[in-house]
mmCIF file of C-alpha atoms in Angstrom:
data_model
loop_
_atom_site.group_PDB
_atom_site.id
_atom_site.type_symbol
_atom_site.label_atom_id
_atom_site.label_comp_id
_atom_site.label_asym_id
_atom_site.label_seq_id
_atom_site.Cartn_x
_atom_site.Cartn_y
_atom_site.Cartn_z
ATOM 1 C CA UNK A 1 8.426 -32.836 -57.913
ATOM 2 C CA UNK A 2 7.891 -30.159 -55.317
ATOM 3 C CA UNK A 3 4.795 -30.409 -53.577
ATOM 4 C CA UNK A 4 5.005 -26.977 -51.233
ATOM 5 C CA UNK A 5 4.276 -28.571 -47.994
ATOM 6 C CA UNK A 6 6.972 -27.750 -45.419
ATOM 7 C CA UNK A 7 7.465 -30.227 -43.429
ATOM 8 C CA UNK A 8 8.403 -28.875 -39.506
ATOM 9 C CA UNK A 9 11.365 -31.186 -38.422
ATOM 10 C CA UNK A 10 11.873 -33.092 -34.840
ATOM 11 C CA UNK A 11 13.083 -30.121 -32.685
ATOM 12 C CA UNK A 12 9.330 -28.014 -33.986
ATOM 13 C CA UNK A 13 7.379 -30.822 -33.169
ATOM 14 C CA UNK A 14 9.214 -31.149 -29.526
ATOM 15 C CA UNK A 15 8.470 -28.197 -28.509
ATOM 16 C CA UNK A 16 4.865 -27.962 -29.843
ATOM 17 C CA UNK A 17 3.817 -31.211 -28.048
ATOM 18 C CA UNK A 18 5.681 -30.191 -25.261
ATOM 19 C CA UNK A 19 3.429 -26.567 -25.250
ATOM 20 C CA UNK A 20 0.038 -28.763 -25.479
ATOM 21 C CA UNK A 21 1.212 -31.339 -23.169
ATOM 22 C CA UNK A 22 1.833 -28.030 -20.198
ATOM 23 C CA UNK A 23 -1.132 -26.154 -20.865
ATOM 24 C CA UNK A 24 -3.312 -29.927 -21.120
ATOM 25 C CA UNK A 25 -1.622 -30.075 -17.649
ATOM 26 C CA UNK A 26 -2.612 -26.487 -16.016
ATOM 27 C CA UNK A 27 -6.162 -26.552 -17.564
ATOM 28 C CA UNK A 28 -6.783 -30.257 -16.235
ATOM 29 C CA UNK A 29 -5.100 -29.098 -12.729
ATOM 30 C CA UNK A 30 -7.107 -25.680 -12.703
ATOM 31 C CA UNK A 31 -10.400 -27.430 -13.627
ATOM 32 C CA UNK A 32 -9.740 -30.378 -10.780
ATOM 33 C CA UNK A 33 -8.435 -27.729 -7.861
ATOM 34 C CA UNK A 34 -7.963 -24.260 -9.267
ATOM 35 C CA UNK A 35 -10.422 -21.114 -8.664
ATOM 36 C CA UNK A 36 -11.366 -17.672 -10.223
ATOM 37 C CA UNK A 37 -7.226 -16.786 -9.459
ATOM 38 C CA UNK A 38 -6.091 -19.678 -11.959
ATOM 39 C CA UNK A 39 -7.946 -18.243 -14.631
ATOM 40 C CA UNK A 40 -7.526 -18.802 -17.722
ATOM 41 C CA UNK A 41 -6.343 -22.304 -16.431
ATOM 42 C CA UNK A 42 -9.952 -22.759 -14.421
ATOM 43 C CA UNK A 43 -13.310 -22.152 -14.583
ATOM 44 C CA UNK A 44 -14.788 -18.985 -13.033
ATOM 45 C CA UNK A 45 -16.867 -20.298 -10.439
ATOM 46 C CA UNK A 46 -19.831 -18.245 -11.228
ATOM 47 C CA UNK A 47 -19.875 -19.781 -14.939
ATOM 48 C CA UNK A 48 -19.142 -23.669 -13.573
ATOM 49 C CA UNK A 49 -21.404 -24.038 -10.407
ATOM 50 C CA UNK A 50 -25.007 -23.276 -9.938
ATOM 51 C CA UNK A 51 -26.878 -22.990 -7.014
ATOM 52 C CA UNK A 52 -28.497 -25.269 -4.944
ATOM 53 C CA UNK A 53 -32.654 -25.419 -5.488
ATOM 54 C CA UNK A 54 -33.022 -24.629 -1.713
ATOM 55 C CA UNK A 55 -31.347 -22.343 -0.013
ATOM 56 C CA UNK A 56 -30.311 -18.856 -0.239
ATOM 57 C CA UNK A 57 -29.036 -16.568 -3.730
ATOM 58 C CA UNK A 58 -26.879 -13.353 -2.495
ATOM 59 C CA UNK A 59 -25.663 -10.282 -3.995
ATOM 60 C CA UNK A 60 -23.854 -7.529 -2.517
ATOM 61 C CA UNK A 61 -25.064 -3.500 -3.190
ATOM 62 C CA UNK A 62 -24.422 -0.355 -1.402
ATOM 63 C CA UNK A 63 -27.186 1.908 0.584
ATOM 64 C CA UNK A 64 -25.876 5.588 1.170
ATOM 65 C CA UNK A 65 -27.510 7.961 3.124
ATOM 66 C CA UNK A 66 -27.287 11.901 1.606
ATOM 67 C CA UNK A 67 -27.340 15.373 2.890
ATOM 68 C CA UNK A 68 -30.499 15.888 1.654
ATOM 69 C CA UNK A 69 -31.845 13.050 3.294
ATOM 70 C CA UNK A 70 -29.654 12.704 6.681
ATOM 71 C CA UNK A 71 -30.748 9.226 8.531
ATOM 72 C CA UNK A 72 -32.347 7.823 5.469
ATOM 73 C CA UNK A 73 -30.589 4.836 3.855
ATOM 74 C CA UNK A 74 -31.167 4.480 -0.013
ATOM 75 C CA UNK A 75 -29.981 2.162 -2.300
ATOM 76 C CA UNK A 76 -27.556 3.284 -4.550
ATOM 77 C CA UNK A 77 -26.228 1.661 -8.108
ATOM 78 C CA UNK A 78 -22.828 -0.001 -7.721
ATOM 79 C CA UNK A 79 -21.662 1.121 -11.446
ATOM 80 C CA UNK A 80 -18.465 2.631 -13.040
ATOM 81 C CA UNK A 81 -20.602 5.650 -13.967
ATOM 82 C CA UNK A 82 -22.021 5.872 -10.373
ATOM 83 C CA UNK A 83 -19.209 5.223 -7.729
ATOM 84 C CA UNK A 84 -16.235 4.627 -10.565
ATOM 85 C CA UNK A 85 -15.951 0.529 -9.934
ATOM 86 C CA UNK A 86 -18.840 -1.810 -10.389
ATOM 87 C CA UNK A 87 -20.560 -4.671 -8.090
ATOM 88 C CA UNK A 88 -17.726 -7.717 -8.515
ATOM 89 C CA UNK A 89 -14.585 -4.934 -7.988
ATOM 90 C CA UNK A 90 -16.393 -4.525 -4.344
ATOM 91 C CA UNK A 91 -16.973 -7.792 -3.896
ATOM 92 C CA UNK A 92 -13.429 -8.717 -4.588
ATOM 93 C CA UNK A 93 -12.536 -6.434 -2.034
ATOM 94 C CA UNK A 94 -15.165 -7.137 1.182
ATOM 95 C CA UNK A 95 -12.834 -8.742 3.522
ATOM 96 C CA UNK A 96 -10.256 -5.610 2.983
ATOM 97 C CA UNK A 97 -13.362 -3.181 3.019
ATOM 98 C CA UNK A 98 -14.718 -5.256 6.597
ATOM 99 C CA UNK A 99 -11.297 -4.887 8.195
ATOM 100 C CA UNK A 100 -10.850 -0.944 6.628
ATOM 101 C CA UNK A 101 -14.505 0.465 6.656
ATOM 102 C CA UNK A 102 -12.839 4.000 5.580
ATOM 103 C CA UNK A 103 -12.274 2.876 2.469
ATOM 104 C CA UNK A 104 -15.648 3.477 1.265
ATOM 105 C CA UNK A 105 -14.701 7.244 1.891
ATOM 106 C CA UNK A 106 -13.358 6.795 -2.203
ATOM 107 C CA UNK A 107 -16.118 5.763 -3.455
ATOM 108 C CA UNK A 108 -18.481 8.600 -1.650
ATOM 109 C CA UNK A 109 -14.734 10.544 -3.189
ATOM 110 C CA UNK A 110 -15.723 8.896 -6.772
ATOM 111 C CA UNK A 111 -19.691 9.646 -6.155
ATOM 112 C CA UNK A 112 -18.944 13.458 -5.602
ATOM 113 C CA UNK A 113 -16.224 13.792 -8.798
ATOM 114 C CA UNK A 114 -18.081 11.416 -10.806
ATOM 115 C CA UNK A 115 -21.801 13.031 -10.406
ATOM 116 C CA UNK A 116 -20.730 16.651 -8.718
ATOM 117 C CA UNK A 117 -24.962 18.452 -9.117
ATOM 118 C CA UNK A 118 -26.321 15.147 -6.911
ATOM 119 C CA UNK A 119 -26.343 14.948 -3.478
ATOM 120 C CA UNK A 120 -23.178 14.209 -1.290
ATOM 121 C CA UNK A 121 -22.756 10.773 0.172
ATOM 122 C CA UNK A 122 -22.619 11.320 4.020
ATOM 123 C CA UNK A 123 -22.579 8.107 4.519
ATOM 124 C CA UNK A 124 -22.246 4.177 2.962
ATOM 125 C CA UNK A 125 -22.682 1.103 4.071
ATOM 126 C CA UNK A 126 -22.155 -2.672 1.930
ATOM 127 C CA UNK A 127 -24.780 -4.739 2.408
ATOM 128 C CA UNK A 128 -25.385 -8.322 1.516
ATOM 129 C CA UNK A 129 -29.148 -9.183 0.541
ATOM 130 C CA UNK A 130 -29.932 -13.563 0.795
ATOM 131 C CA UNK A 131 -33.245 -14.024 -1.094
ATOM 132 C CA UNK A 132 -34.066 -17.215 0.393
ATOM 133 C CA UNK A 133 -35.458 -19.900 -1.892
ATOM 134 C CA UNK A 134 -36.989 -22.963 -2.495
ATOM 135 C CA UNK A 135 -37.204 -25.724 -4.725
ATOM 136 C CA UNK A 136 -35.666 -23.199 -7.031
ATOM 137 C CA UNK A 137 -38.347 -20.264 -6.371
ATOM 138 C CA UNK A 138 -37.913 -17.249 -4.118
ATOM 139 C CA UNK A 139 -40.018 -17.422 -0.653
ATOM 140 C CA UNK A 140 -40.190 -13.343 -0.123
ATOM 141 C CA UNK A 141 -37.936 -13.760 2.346
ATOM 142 C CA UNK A 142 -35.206 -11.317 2.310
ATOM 143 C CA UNK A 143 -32.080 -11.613 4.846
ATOM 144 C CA UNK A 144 -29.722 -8.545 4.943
ATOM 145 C CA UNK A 145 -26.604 -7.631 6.476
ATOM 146 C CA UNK A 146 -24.278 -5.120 6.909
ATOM 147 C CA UNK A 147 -21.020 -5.932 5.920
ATOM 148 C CA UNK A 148 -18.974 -2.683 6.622
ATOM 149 C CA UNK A 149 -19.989 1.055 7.210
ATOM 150 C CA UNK A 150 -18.601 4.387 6.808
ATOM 151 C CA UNK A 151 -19.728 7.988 7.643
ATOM 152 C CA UNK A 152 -18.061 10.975 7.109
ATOM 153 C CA UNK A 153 -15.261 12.823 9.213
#
């Protein structure tokens, strides 16, 4: 009597525990010493840690200053639709964009193709905003820095 189940013979089931048994081993390894460049063998540090209840949350945003409005830094959205790469593509980048400021001549490049009836970029600057908190709430205390700065030739 034939029953239809196929049964997968000592080699298969070698190779398939063998399979589990590596990636077991590179998601264990990544989860126990791995970052955000072992992916998908770790977890992305901004799903897997959280912040401590005291201390200080950053994020990372542009200011530009305009020819309509020479001296005059504004914030400006860090989108694909704005400056053609969005927040964590220049964050990925800062210590390039700290030791290259010039650099952030393509994005005021991107601004200018990407949104040609605003205002020309004259000049961008990264800067990185800590709201400083406490016990989990924010204190109104704003820290910022500028990480890198560019004007034009």
């Amino acid at each position: 009597m034939e029953t239809g189940v196929v049964r997968l013979g000592a080699a298969a089931k070698a190779w398939r525990a063998a399979v589990v048994l590596v990636l077991t081993g590179l998601f264990c390894a990544g989860s126990l010493v791995g970052d955000d460049h072992w992916w998908p063998f770790s977890p992305w540090r901004m799903f897997s840690t959280s912040q401590a209840p005291t201390g200080a949350v950053w994020s990372t945003g542009i200011e530009v200053q305009t020819a309509d409005a020479p001296g005059k830094w504004v914030p400006a959205p860090l989108t694909p639709g704005n400056t053609g790469l969005n927040r964590a593509e220049i964050e990925g980048r800062i210590p390039q964009i700290e030791a290259d400021p010039a650099r952030l001549g393509t994005l005021a490049r991107s601004h200018a193709e990407l949104r040609p009836t605003s205002a020309a970029w004259t000049a961008l600057r990264v800067v990185r905003r800590q709201v400083v908190v406490v016990d989990s709430r924010p204190t109104g205390e704003v820290r910022a820095e500028v990480l890198a700065q560019w004007t034009a030739p």
